[in-house]
XYZ file of C-alpha atoms in Angstrom:
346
model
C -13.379 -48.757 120.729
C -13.194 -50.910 117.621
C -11.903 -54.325 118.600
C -9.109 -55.924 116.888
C -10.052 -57.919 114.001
C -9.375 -62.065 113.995
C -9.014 -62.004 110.100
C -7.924 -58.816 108.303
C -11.028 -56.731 106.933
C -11.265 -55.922 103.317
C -11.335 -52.215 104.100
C -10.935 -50.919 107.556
C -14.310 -48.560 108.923
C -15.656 -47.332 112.203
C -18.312 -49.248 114.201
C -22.086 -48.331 114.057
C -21.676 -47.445 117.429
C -19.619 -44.472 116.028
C -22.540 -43.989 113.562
C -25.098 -43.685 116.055
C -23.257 -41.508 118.437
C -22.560 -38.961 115.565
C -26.176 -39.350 114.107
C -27.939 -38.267 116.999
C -25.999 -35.363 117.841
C -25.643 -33.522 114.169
C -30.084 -34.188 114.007
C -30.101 -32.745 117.750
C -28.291 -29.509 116.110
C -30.337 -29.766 113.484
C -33.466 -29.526 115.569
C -32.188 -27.178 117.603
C -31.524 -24.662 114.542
C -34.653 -25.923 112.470
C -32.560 -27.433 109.962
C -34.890 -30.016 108.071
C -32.678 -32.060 105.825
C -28.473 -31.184 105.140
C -26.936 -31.270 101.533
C -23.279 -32.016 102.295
C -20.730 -30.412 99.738
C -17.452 -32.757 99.556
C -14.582 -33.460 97.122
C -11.459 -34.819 96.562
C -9.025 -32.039 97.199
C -5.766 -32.212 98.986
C -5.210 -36.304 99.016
C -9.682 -36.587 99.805
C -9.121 -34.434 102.916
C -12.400 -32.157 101.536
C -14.532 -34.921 101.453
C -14.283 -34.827 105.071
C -17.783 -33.709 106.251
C -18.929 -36.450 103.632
C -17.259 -39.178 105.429
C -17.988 -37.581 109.030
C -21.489 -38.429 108.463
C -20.958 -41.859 106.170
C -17.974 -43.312 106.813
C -17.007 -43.215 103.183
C -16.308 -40.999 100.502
C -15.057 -42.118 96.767
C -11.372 -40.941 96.522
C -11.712 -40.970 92.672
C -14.814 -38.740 92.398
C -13.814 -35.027 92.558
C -16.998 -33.784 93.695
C -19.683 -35.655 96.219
C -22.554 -34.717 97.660
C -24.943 -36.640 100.645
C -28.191 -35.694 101.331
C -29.514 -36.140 105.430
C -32.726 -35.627 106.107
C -33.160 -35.437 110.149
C -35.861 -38.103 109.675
C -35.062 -40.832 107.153
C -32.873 -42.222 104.850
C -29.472 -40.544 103.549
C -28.794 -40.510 100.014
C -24.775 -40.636 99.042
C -24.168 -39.041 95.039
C -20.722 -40.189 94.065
C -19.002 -38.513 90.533
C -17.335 -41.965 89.340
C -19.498 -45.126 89.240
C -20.427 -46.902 92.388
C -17.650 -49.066 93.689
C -17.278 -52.165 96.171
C -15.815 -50.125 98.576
C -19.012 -47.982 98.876
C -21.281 -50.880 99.899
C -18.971 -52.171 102.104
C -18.416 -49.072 104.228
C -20.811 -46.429 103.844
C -23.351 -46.160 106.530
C -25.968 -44.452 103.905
C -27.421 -47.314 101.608
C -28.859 -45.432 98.766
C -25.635 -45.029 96.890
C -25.857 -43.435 93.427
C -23.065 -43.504 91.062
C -22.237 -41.118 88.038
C -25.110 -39.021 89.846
C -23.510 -35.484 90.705
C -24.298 -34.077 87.640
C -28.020 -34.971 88.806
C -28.097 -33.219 92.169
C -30.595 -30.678 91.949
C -33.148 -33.135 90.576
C -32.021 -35.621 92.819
C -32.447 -33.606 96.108
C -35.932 -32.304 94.684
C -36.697 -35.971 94.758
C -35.851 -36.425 98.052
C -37.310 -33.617 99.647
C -40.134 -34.059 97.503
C -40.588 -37.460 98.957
C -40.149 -36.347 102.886
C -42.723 -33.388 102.167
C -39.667 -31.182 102.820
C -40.515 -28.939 99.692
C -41.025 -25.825 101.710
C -38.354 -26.376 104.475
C -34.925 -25.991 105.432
C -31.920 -26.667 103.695
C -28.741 -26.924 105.887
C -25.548 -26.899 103.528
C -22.253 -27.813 104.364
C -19.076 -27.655 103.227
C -19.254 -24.243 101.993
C -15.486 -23.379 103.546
C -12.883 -25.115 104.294
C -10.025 -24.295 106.675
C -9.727 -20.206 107.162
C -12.487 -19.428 105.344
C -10.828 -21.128 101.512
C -13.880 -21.365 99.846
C -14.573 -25.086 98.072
C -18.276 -25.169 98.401
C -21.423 -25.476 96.341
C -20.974 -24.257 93.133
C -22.459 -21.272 92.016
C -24.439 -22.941 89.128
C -25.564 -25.460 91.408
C -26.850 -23.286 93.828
C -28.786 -20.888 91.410
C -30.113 -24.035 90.141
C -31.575 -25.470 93.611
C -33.023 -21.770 93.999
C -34.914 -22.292 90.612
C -36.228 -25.513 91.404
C -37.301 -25.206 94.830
C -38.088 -21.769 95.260
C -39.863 -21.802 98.202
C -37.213 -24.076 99.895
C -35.118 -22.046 102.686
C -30.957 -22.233 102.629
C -28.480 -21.569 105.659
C -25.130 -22.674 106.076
C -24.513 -25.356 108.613
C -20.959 -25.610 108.373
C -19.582 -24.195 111.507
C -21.727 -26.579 113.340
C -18.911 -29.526 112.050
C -15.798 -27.718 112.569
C -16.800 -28.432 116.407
C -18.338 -31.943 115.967
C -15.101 -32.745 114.199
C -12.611 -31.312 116.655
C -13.395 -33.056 119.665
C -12.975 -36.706 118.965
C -14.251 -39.662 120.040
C -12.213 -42.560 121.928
C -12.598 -44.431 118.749
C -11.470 -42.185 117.033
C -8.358 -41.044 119.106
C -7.459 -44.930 118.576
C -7.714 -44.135 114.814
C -4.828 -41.647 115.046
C -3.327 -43.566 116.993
C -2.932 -46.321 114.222
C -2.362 -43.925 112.148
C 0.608 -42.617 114.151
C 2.140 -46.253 114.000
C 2.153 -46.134 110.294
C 3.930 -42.856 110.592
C 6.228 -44.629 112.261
C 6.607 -47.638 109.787
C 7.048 -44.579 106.973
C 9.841 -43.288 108.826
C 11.919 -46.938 109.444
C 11.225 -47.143 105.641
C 12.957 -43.722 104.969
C 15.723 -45.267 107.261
C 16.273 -48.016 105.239
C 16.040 -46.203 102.015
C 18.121 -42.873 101.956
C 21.586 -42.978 101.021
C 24.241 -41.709 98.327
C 23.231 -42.920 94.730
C 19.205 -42.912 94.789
C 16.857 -40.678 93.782
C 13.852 -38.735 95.783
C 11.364 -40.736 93.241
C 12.824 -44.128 94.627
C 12.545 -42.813 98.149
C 9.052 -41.481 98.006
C 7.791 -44.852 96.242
C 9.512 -47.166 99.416
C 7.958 -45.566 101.891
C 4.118 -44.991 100.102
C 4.864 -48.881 99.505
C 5.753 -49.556 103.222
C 3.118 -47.867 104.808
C -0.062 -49.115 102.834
C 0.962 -52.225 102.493
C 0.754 -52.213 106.509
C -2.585 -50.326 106.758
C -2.703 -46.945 104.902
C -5.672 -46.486 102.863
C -4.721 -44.423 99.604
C -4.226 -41.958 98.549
C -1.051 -41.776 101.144
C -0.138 -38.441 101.960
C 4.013 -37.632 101.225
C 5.609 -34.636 100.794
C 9.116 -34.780 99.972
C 12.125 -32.739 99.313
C 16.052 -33.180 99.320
C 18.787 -30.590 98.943
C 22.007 -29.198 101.163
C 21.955 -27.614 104.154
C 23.383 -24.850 104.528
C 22.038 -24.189 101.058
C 18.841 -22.627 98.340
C 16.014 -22.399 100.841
C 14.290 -26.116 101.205
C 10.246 -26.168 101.305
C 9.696 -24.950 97.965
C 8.826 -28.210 96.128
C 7.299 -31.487 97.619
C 6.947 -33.223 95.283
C 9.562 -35.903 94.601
C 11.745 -35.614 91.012
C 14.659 -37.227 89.872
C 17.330 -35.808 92.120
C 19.993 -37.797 93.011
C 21.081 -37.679 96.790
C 24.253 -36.799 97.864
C 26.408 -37.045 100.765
C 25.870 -33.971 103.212
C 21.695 -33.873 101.792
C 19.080 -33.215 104.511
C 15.677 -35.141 103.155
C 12.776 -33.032 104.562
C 9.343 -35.406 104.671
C 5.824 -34.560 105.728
C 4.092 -38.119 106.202
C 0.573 -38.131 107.012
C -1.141 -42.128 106.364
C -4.511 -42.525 106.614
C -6.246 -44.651 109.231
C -10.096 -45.038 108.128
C -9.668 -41.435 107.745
C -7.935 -40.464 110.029
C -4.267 -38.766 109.624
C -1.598 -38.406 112.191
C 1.367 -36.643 111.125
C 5.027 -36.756 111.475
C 7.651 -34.612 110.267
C 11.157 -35.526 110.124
C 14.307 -34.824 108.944
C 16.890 -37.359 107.638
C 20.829 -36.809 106.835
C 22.507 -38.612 104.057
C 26.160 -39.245 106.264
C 26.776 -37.185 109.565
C 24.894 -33.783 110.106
C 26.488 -30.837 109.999
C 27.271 -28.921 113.245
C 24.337 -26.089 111.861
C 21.889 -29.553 111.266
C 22.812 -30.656 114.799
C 21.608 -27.028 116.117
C 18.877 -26.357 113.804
C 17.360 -30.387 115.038
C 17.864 -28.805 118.918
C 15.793 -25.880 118.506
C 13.144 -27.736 116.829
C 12.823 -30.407 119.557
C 12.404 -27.738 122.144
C 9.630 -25.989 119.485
C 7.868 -29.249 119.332
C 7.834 -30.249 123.175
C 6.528 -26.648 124.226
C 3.571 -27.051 120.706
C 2.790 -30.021 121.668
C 2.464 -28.761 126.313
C 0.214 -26.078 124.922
C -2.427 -28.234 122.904
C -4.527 -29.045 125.835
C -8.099 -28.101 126.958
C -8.521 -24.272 127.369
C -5.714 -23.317 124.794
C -6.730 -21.411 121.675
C -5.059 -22.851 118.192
C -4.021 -19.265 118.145
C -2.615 -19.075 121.664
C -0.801 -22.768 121.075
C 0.841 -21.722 117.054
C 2.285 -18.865 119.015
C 3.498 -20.936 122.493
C 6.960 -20.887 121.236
C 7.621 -17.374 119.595
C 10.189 -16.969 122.529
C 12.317 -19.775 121.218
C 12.324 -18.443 117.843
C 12.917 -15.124 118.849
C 16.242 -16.219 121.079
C 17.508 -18.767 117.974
C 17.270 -15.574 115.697
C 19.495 -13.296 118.299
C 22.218 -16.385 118.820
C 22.661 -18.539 115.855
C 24.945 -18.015 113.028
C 22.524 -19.192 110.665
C 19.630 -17.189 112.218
C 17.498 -16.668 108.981
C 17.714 -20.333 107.902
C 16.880 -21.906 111.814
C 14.131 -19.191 112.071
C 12.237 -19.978 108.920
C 12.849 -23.540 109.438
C 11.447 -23.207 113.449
C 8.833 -20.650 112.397
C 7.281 -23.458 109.580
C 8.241 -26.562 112.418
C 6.467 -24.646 115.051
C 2.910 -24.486 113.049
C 2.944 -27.454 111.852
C 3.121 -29.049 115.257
C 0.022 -26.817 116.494
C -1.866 -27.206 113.428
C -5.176 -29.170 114.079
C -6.433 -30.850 111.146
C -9.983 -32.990 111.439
């Protein structure tokens, strides 16, 4: 586990422990499934979350470059192609030392280079990053592809992504400690929304304190927020997250997703606030959500499917929709609370 700094780091990274532990298991795969070098497809999608194979094997991935790429041979040097020019933080964390900025649009000559250099001409390619969650496609580009195919004809392709949707679910004990630094700055975002709803100010305002409160105690940016404000009972709430000018207003519920990252690595809370008392249908409504969470939260435990676990508390939904008087709000609001909690994100 990473020990606790005596002065504060300039940016906060995992230990090359960590490195070498993740090293020699992805080149073991790759060995196993005669996989010569990987070219991992990242970018900067959905606050940097689809850079996350990049970082997996790195430790770093530019949050300003919308597309990155890292070749890893499984002999050899990595080589880490960044969109934006090379920055401080690169140098500082990455675990790959050939860094080359402004080089994306060089990739196919680039990894000809490389290959060329390990003799790797007439191997095997490994790609990944070809899907994302539930098969959403945000892989290689077409062009890109066709263009490796042209240049190395006689190289061989397969997709290698599967392989880290299981290195990347089961975590590490330094990485559990991760999340759990990132859970305390969930925590710090939610005294921060404590402190800042109330009659008079706007979502904007809101949004803004607790972003401030929680990287200036940790979070490395881009923070993720989601926001929203409105009455309840009242229109539907979850349609917009993104904070506007709205003015809050005795009675409001404030609905917040808040998800800080922790050299990485996002825990997530999601809360709702009341401007003044809750209604009796709020009071209810916060009931049946508690009893959602603790039964998610019993079933996410060695041996339960992500299917089986999303589904653990159907029969609470089911019995809020046949006894409350606000059964279509409580069960879309329970349905949405339930997979959230038994959503798994790496």
């Amino acid at each position: 586990m990473p020990s606790t700094p005596t002065t504060t780091p300039e940016f906060y990274h995992l230990s090359e422990a960590e490195r070498d532990r993740r090293w020699r298991t992805i080149r073991a795969e790759m060995g196993r499934r005669g996989v010569d070098c990987l070219l991992v497809v990242g970018n900067s999608g959905r606050w940097n979350e689809m850079h996350a194979n990049i970082r997996y094997v790195c430790d770093y991935a530019d949050n300003l470059s919308g597309i990155g790429y890292l070749i890893f041979p499984r002999e050899g040097e990595g080589t880490l192609l960044t969109q934006m020019a090379t920055k401080r933080s690169a140098f500082r964390m990455s675990w790959v030392k050939d860094i080359r900025g402004l080089a994306t649009r060089n990739v196919v000559d680039i990894l000809a280079e490389r290959l060329a250099a390990l003799g790797l001409e007439r191997g095997t390619l490994g790609l990944v990053g070809i899907s994302f969650r539930l098969n959403e496609n945000i892989g290689l580009p077409w062009n890109t592809y066709e263009a490796i195919r042209a240049k190395l004809p006689n190289l061989r392709m397969v997709d290698m992504t599967d392989h880290f949707y299981d290195l990347r679910s089961v975590k590490s004990d330094e990485e559990i400690v991760c999340l759990e630094r990132s859970a305390e700055l969930v925590d710090i975002g939610y005294r921060a929304h404590l402190e800042l709803i109330r009659e008079g100010v706007t979502e904007r305002e809101v949004y803004a304190g607790v972003v401030r409160a929680m990287d200036a105690a940790g979070a490395e940016p881009p923070t993720f927020l989601l926001l929203e404000s409105g009455p309840m009972p009242g229109p539907q709430q979850g349609g917009d997250f993104i904070p506007s000018n709205r003015v809050l207003r005795k009675g409001d519920a404030v609905y917040s997703e808040t998800s800080p990252k922790w050299a990485g690595y996002q825990a997530q809370g999601l809360q709702c606030f009341v401007v003044g008392k809750p209604t009796p249908e709020m009071t209810e409504l916060a009931k049946y959500a508690a009893e959602v969470y603790r039964v998610s939260e019993d079933a996410l435990r060695p041996g339960t499917t992500l299917e089986r676990a999303a589904h653990a508390a159907d029969p609470i939904i089911e019995r809020a929709r046949t006894t409350s008087e606000f059964e279509n709000l409580i069960a879309d609001e329970i349905t949405t609370a339930s997979r959230l909690a038994a959503r798994c994100d790496g």
